Short mmCIF file of C-alpha atoms in Angstrom, two decimals:
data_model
loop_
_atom_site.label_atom_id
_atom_site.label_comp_id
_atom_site.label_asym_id
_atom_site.label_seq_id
_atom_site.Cartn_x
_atom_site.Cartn_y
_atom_site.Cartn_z
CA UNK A 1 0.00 0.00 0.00
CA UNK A 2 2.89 2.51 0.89
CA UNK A 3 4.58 1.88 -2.41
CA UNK A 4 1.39 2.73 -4.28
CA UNK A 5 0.73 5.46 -2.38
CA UNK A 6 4.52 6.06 -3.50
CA UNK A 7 3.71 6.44 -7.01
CA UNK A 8 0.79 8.05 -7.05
CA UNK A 9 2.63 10.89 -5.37
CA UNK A 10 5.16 10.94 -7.98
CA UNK A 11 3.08 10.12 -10.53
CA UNK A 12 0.98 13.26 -9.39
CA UNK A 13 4.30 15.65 -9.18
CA UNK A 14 5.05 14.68 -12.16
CA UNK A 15 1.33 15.72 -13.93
CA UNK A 16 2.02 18.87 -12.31
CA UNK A 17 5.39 19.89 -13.75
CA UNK A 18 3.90 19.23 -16.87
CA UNK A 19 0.81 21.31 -16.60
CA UNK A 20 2.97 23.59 -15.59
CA UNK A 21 4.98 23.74 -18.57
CA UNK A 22 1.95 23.59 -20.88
CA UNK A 23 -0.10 26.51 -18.76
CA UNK A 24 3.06 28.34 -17.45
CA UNK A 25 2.08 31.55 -19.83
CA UNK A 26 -1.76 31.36 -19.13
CA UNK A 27 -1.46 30.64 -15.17
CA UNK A 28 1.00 31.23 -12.42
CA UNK A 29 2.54 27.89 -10.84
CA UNK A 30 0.29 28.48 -7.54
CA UNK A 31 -2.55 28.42 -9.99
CA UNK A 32 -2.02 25.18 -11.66
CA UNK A 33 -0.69 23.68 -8.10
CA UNK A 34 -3.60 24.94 -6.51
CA UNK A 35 -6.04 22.92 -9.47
CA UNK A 36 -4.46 19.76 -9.29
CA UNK A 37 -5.01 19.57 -5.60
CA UNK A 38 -8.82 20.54 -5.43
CA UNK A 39 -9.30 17.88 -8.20
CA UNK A 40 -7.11 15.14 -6.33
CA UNK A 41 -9.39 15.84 -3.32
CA UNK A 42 -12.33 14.81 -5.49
CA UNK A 43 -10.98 11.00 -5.16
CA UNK A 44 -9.85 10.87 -1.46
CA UNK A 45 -11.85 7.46 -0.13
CA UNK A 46 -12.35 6.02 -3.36
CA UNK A 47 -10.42 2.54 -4.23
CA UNK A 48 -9.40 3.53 -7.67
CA UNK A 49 -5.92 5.16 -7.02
CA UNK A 50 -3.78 3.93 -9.98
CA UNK A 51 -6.04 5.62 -12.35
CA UNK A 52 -5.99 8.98 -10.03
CA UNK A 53 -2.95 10.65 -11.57
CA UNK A 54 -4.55 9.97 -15.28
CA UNK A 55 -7.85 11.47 -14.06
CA UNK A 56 -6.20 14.30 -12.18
CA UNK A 57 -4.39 15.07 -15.57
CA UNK A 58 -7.80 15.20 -17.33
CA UNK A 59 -9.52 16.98 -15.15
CA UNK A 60 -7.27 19.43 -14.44
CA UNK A 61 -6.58 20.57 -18.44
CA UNK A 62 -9.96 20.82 -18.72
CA UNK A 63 -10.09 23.21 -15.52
CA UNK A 64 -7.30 25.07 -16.61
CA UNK A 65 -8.38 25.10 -20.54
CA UNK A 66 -12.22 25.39 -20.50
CA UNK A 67 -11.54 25.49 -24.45
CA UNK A 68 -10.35 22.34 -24.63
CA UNK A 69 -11.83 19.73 -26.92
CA UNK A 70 -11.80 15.46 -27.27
CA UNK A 71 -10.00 15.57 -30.42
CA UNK A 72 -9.43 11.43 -30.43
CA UNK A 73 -12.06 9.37 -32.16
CA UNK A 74 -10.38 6.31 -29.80
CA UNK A 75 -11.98 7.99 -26.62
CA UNK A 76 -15.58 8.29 -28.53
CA UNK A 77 -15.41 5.12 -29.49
CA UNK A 78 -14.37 3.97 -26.25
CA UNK A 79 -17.10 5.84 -24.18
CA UNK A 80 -19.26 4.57 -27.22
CA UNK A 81 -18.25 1.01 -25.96
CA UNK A 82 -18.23 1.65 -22.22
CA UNK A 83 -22.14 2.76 -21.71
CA UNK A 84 -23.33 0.93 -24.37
CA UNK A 85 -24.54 4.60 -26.20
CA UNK A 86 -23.77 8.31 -26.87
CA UNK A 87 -24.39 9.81 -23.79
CA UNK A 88 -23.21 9.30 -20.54
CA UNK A 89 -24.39 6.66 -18.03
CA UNK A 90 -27.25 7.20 -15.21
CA UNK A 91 -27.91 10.49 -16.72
CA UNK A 92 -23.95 11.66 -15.85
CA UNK A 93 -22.41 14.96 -17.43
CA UNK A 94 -20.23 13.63 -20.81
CA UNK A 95 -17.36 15.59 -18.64
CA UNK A 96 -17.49 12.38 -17.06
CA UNK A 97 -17.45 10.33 -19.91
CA UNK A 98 -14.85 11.90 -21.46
CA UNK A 99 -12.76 11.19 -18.28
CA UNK A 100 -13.41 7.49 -18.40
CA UNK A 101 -12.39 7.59 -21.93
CA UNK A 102 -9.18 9.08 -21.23
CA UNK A 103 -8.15 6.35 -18.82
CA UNK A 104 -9.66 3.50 -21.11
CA UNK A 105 -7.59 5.13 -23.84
CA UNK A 106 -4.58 4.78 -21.62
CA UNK A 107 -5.27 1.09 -20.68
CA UNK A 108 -6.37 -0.63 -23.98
CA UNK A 109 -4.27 -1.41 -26.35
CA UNK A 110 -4.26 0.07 -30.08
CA UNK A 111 -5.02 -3.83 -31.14
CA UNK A 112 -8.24 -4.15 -29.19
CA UNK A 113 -9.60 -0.99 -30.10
CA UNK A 114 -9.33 -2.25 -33.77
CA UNK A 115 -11.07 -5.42 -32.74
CA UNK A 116 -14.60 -4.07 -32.08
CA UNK A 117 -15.41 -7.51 -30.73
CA UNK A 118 -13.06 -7.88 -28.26
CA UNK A 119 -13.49 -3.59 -27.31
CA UNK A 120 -17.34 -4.96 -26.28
CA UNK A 121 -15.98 -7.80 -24.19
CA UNK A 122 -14.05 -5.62 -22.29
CA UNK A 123 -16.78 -2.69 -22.12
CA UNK A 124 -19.23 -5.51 -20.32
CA UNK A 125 -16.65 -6.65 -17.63
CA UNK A 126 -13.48 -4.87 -15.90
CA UNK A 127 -14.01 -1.51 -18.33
CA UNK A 128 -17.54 -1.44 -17.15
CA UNK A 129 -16.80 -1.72 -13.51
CA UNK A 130 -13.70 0.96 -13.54
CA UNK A 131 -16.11 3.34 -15.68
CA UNK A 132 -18.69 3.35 -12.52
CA UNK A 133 -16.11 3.77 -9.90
CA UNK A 134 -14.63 6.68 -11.91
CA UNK A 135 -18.32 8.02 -12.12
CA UNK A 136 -18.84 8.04 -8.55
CA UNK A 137 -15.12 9.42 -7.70
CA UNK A 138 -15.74 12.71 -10.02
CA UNK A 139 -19.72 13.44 -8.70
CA UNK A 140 -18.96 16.06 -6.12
CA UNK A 141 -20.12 15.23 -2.99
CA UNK A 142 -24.14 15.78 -2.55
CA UNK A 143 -24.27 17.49 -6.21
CA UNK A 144 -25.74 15.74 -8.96
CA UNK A 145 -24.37 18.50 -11.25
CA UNK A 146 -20.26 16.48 -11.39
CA UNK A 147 -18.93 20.21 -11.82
CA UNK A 148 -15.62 20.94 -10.95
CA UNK A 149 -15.77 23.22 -7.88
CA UNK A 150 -13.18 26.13 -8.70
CA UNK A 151 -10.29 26.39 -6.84
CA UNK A 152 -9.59 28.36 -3.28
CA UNK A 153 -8.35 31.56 -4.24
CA UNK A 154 -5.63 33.45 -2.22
CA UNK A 155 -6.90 36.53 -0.59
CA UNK A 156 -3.95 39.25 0.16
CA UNK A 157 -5.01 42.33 2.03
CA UNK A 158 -3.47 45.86 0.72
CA UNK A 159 -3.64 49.12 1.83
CA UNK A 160 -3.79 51.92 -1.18
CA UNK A 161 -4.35 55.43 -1.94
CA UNK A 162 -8.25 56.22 -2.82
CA UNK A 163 -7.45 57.54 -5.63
CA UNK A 164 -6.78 53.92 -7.04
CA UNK A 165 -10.23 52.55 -5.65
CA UNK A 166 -12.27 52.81 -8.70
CA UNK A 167 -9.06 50.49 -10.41
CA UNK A 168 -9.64 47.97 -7.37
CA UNK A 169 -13.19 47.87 -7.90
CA UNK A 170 -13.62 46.99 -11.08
CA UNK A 171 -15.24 43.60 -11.71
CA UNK A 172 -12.89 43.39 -14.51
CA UNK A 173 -9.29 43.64 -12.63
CA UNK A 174 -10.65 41.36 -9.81
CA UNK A 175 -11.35 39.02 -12.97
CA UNK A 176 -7.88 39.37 -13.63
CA UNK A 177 -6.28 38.82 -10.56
CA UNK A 178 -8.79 35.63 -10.27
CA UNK A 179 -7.39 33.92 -12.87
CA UNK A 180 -3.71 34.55 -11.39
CA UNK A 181 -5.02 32.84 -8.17
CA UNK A 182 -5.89 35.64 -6.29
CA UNK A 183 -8.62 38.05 -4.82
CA UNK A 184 -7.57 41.40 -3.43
CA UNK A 185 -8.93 43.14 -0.81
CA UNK A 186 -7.92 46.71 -0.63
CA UNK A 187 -9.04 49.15 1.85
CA UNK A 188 -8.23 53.24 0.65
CA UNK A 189 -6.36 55.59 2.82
CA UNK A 190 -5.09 58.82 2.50
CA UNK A 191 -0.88 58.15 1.02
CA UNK A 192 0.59 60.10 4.02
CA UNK A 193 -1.81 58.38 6.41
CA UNK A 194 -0.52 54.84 5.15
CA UNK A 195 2.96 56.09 5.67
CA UNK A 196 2.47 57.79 9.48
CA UNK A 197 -0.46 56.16 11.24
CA UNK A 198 -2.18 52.95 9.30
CA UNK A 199 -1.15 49.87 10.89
CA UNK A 200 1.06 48.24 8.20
CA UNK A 201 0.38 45.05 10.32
CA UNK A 202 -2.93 44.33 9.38
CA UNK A 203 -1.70 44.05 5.24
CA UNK A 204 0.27 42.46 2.93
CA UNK A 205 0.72 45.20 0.86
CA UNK A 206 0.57 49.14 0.68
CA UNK A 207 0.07 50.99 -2.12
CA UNK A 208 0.54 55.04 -1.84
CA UNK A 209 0.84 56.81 -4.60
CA UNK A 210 4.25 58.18 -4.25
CA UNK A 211 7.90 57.47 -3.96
CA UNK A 212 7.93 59.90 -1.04
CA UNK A 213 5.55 58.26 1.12
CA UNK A 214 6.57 54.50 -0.11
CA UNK A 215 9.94 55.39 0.82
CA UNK A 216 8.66 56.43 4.47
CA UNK A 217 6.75 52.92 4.56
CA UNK A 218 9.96 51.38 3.54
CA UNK A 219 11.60 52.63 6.32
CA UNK A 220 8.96 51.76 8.75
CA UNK A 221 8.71 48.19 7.98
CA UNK A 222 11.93 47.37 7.33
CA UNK A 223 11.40 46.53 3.71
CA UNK A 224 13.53 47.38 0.21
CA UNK A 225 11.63 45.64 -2.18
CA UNK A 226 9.41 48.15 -4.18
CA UNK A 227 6.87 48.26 -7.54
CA UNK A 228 6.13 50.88 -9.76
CA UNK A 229 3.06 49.08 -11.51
CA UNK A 230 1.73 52.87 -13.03
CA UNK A 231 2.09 56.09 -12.77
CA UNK A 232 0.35 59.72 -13.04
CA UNK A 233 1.12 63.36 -13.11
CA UNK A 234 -0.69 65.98 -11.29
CA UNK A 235 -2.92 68.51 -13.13
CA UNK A 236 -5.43 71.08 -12.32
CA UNK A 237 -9.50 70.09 -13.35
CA UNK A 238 -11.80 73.37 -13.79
CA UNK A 239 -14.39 74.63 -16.17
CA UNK A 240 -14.54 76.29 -19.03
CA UNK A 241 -15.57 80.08 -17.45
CA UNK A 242 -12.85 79.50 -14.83
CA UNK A 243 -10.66 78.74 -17.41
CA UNK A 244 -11.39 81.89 -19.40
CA UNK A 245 -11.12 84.19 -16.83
CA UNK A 246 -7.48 82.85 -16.22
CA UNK A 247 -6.79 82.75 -19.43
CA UNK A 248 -7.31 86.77 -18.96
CA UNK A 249 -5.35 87.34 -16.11
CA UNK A 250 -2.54 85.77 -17.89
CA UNK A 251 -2.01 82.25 -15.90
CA UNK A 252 -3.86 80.20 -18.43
CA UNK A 253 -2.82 79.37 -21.99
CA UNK A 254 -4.95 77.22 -23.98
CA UNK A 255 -3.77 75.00 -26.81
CA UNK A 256 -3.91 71.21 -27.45
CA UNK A 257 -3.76 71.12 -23.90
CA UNK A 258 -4.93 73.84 -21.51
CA UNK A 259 -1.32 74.61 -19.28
CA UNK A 260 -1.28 76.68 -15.82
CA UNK A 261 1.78 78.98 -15.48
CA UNK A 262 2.29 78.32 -11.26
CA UNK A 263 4.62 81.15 -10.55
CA UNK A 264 1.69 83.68 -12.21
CA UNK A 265 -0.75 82.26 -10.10
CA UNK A 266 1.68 82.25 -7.35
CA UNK A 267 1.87 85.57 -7.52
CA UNK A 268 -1.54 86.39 -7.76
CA UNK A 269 -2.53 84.45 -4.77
CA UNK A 270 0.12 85.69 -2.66
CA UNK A 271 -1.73 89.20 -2.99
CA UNK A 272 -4.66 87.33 -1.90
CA UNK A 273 -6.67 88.68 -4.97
CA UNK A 274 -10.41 87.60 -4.94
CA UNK A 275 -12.43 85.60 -8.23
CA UNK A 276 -14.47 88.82 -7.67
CA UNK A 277 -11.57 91.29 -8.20
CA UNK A 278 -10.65 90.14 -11.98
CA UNK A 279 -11.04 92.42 -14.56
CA UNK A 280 -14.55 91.39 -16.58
CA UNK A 281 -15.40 88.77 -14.34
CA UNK A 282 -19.00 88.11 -14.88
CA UNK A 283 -19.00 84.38 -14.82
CA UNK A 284 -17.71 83.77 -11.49
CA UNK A 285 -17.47 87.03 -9.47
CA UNK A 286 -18.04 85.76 -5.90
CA UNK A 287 -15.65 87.12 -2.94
CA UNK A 288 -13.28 83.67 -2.18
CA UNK A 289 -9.77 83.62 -3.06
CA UNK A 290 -8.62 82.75 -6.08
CA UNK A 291 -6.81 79.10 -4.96
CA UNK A 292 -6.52 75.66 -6.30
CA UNK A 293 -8.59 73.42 -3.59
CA UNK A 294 -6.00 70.59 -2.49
CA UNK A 295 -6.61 67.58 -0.11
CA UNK A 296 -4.54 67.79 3.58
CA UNK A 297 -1.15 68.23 3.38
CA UNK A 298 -1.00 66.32 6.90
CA UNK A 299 -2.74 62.99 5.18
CA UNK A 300 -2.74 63.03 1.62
CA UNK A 301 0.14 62.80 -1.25
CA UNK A 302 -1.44 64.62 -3.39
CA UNK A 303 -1.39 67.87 -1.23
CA UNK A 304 2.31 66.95 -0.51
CA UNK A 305 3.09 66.84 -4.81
CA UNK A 306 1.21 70.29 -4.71
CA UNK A 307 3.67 71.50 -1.95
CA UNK A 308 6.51 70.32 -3.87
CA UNK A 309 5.85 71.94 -6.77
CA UNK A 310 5.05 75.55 -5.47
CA UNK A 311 8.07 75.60 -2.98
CA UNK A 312 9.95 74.77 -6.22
CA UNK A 313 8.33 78.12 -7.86
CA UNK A 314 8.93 79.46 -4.60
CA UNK A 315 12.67 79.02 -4.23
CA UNK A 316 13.15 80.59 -7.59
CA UNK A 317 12.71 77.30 -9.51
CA UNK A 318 15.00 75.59 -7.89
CA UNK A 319 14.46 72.39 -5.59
CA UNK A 320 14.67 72.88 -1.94
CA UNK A 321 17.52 72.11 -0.10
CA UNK A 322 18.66 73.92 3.39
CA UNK A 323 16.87 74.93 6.62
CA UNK A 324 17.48 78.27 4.98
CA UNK A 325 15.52 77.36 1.68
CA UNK A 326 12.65 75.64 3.35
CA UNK A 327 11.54 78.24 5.75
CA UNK A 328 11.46 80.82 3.04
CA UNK A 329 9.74 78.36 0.57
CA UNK A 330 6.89 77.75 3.68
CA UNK A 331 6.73 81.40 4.25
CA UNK A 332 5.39 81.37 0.93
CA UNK A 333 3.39 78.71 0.23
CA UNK A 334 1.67 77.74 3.59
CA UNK A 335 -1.62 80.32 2.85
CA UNK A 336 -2.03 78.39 -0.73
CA UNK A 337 -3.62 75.34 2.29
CA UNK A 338 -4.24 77.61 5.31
CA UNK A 339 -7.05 80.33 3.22
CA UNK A 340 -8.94 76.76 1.75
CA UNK A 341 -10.40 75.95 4.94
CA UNK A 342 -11.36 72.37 5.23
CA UNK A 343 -9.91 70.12 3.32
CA UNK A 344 -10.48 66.06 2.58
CA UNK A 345 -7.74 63.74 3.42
CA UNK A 346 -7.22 61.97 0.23
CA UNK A 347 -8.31 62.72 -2.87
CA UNK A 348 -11.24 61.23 -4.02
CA UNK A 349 -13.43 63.34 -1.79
CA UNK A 350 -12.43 66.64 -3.69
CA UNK A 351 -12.69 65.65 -7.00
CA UNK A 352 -15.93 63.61 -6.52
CA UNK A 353 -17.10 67.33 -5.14
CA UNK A 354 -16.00 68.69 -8.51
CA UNK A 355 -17.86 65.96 -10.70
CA UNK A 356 -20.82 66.36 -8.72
CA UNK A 357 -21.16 70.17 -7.36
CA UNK A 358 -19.66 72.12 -10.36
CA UNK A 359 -17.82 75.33 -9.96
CA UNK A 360 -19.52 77.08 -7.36
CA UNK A 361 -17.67 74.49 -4.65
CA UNK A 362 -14.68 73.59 -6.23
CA UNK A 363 -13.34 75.80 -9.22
CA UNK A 364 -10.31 74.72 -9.52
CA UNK A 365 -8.95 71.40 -8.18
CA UNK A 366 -5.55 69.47 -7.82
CA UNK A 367 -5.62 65.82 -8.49
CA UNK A 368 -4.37 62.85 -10.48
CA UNK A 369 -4.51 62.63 -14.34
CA UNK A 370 -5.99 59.35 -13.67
CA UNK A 371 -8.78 60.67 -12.17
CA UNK A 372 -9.58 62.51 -14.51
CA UNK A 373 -9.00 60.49 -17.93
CA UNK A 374 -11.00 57.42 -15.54
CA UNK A 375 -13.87 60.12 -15.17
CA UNK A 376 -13.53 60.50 -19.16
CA UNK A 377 -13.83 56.95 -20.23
CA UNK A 378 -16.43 56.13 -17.61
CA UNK A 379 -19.03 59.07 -19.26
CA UNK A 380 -18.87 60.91 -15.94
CA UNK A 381 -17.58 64.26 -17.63
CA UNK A 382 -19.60 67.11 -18.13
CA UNK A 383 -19.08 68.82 -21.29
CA UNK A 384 -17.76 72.38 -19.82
CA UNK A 385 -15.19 70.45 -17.61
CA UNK A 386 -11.53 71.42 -18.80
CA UNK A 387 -7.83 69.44 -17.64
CA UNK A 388 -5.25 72.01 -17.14
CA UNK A 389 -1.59 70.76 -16.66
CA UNK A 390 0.23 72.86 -14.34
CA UNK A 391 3.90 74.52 -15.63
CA UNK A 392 5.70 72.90 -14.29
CA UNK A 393 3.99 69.56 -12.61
CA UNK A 394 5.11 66.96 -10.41
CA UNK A 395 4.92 62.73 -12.12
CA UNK A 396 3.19 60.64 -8.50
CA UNK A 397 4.92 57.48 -8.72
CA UNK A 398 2.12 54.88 -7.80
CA UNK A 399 4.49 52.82 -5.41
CA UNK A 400 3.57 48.61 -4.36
CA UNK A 401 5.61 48.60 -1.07
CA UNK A 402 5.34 44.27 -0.48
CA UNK A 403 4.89 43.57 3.53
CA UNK A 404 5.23 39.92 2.89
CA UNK A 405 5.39 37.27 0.26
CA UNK A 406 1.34 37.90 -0.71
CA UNK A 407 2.37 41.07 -1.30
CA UNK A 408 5.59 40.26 -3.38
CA UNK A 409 3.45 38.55 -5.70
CA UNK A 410 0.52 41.49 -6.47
CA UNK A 411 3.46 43.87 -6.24
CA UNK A 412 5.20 41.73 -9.27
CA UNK A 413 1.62 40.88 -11.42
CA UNK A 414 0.67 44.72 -11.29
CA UNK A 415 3.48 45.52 -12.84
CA UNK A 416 3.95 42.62 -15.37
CA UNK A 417 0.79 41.16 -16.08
CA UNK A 418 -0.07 42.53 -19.43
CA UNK A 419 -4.32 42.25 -18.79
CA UNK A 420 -3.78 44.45 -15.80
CA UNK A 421 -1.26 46.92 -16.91
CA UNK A 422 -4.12 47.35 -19.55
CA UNK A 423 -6.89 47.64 -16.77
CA UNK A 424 -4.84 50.29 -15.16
CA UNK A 425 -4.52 52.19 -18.26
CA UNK A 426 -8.23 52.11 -18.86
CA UNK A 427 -8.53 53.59 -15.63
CA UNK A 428 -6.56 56.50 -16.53
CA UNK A 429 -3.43 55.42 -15.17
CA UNK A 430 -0.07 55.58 -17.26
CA UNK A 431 1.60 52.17 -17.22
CA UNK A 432 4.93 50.76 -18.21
CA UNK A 433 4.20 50.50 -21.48
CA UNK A 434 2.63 54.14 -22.40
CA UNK A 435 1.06 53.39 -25.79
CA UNK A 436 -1.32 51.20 -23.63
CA UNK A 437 -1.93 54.95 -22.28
CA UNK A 438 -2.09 56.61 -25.28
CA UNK A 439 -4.44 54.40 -27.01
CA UNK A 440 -6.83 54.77 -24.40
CA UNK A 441 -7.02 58.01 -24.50
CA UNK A 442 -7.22 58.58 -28.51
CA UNK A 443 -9.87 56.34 -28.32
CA UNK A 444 -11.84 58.52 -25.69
CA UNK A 445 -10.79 61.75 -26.87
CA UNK A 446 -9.26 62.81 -23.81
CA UNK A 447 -6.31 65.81 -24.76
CA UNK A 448 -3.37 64.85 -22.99
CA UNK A 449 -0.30 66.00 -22.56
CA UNK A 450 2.41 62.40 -23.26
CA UNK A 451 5.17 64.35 -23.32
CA UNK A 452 5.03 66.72 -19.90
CA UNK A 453 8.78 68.22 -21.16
CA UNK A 454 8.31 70.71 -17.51
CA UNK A 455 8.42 68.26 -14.93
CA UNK A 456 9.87 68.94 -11.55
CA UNK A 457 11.66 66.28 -9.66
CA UNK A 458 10.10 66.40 -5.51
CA UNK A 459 12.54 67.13 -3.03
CA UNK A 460 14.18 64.37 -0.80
CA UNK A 461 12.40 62.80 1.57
CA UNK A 462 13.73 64.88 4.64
CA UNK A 463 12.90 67.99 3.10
CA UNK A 464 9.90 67.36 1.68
CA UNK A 465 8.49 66.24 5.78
CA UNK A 466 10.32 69.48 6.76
CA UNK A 467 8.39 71.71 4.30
CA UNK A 468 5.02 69.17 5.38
CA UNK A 469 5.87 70.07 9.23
CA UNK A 470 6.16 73.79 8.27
CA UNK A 471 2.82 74.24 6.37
CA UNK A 472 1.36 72.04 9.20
CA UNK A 473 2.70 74.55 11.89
CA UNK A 474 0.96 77.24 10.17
CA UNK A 475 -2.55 76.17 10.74
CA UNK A 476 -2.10 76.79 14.08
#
């Protein structure tokens, strides 16, 4: 009994190194490993081991291949021969039948399938016998139906910036990571919150959305493994009236796409000039300041890109280096976040504010191109909404920072796995491969700018939480 058991187990390695081989591009290992031994578990108390491995095989191609097709006339005219019609026995799936046939096929020899007489002989003893017990192995227990029951899936638990929620929650990508063997749960936080006060412990991933604040997460949890799956610059969504009026006061320039001149608007919002106070405003003349509404520079990356990009302005183009540099680059900046009021701490809740409550709430607002382009391909646009791409802008590195081996794994498929790198572009995101970007956009009619020649690089780590400690310091 031990040596069967023996070389069954061998028998069984060695039908999964070849499934393996054949469904390596299709599936990940864990996928095909994680098949064979839901189907083995289908025979477990049944006496008919030394066919097992054979039916395992079967089964498992066909699990792993829906597609796939008898193509032998041998196993039709054994299943033919084995239930004595076409059809399958007691009223039993042909999934079934087509099993038996496979092991017949394996056990009778090329001369006795020629010799129909001898085929029948057969049929009506042993073949008959070994076609029930396979029959009753392969009926899942109390189902009729002899479905295979799909394989456990490995859940891995992530923590990511909201702004990547709608890419989570599409039916689509958890197709996607499905077939790779896995469903994701993700739960969204503000980028700066993952990095300061979410307790990494509870995930197997996290997922901010920039270097910055994966680097910080790095250095909490010990870990120097990173992804960079996708990525997205910041721009500036408005209307069309807000637009125009800018476009008169000199900080807006319109074109194939609409650009925002920062160290104009700079400027102008240092003097704390009002929407009310431009010359011909009759679109928008309400008493507010004229500011770009942000998220919380305490919580959320994207507040922290818009910090690094007007210090930048603010230090005379230049990055920000030096006690020195960042106290005069906060002394500047800080009432861009301070005169806003409230703000949300990530970014969905502002720009789901614009989408829904027009200009009158939020006339101009910082966010992700991805939000925006997903808005676009998703119909949510309305037609006097306008992306404006600030000059110069800031490219958020969307950042898989793996916690453990789970992790490792989504980390590596987000960033490899051709269906999802498409996914992510669909959702507005701009992934390794750009044209998969670029196409989706075309297709849309989405003006973008591919290029993004002005592009500032965000200050080090250090400075960028000593300008974030600053600007915090000033609410008070």
């Amino acid at each position: 009994m031990a040596v069967d058991a023996a070389r069954e187990e061998k028998a069984l390695r060695e039908v999964t190194n070849r499934l393996v081989e054949d469904y390596g591009e299709a599936h990940p290992a864990e996928r095909v490993e994680a098949v064979v031994g839901a189907v083995r578990k289908r025979f477990e108390g049944h006496s008919v081991r030394e066919f097992v491995p054979i039916l395992v095989e079967r089964i498992a191609r066909r699990e792993l291949d829906p597609k796939r097709s008898m193509n032998a006339a041998t196993e039709v005219d054994l299943t033919k021969a084995a239930v004595g019609e076409e059809g399958s026995p007691d009223g039993h799936p042909a999934e079934t039948t087509s099993v038996f046939a496979a092991v017949a096929g394996r056990f009778v020899s090329a001369r006795l399938v020629e010799n129909k007489r001898a085929l029948s002989v057969v049929a009506a003893g042993v073949v008959v016998v070994l076609a029930f017990a396979v029959i009753m192995a392969v009926r899942q227990p109390n189902s009729t139906s002899g479905t295979t029951a799909a394989p456990a899936l490995t859940t891995v638990h992530g923590v990511a910036g909201s702004e990547k929620s709608a890419f989570f929650d599409d039916p689509k990508v958890a197709d996607a990571l499905a077939k790779r063997g896995f469903k994701v749960d993700v739960e969204p936080a503000g980028s700066r919150q993952i990095a300061t006060s979410v307790d990494l412990g509870k995930y197997d991933f996290a997922f901010p959305s920039s270097s910055a604040a994966a680097e910080l997460v790095q250095r909490k949890s010990g870990v120097t493994g990173k992804y960079v799956p996708f990525s997205s610059p910041m721009v500036i969504a408005t209307f069309k009236p807000i637009a125009d009026l800018l476009t008169q006061a000199g900080i807006v320039q319109p074109g194939a796409t609409t650009t925002f001149d920062v160290e104009k608007y700079l400027v102008l919002a240092e003097k704390g000039v009002q929407w009310n106070q431009l010359e011909g405003n009759s679109t928008y003349s309400v008493p507010k300041n004229v500011l770009v509404s942000t998220t919380d520079p305490r919580t959320s990356n994207s507040a922290a890109m818009y910090l690094a990009v007007t210090a930048y302005v603010a230090n005379d183009n230049t990055i920000v280096r030096g006690a020195k540099a960042e106290d005069f680059a906060v002394s500047r900046v800080s009432r861009l976040f301070t005169r806003q009021g409230f703000t949300e701490s990530s970014s969905d809740g502002p720009f789901k504010d614009y989408l829904s409550n027009g200009m009158g709430t939020v006339p101009m607002a910082w966010i992700y191109e991805a939000q925006y382009v997903d808005a676009a391909v998703h119909n949510q646009l309305k037609p006097d909404m306008v992306l404006m791409y600030p000059r110069p802008t800031v490219m958020s590195q969307h950042t898989v920072v793996p916690l453990d081996d789970k992790g490792d794994r989504i980390g590596k498929l987000l960033t490899t796995d051709p269906d999802l790198q498409r996914l992510a572009a669909e959702h507005g995101f701009r992934p390794t491969d750009v044209t998969l970007f670029t196409n989706t956009t075309a297709a849309h009619q989405v003006p973008v700018d591919v290029n993004l020649v002005n592009q500032v690089s965000p200050p080090d780590y250090d400075t960028l939480e000593h300008l974030l400690d600053g600007v915090a310091k000033s609410y008070n």
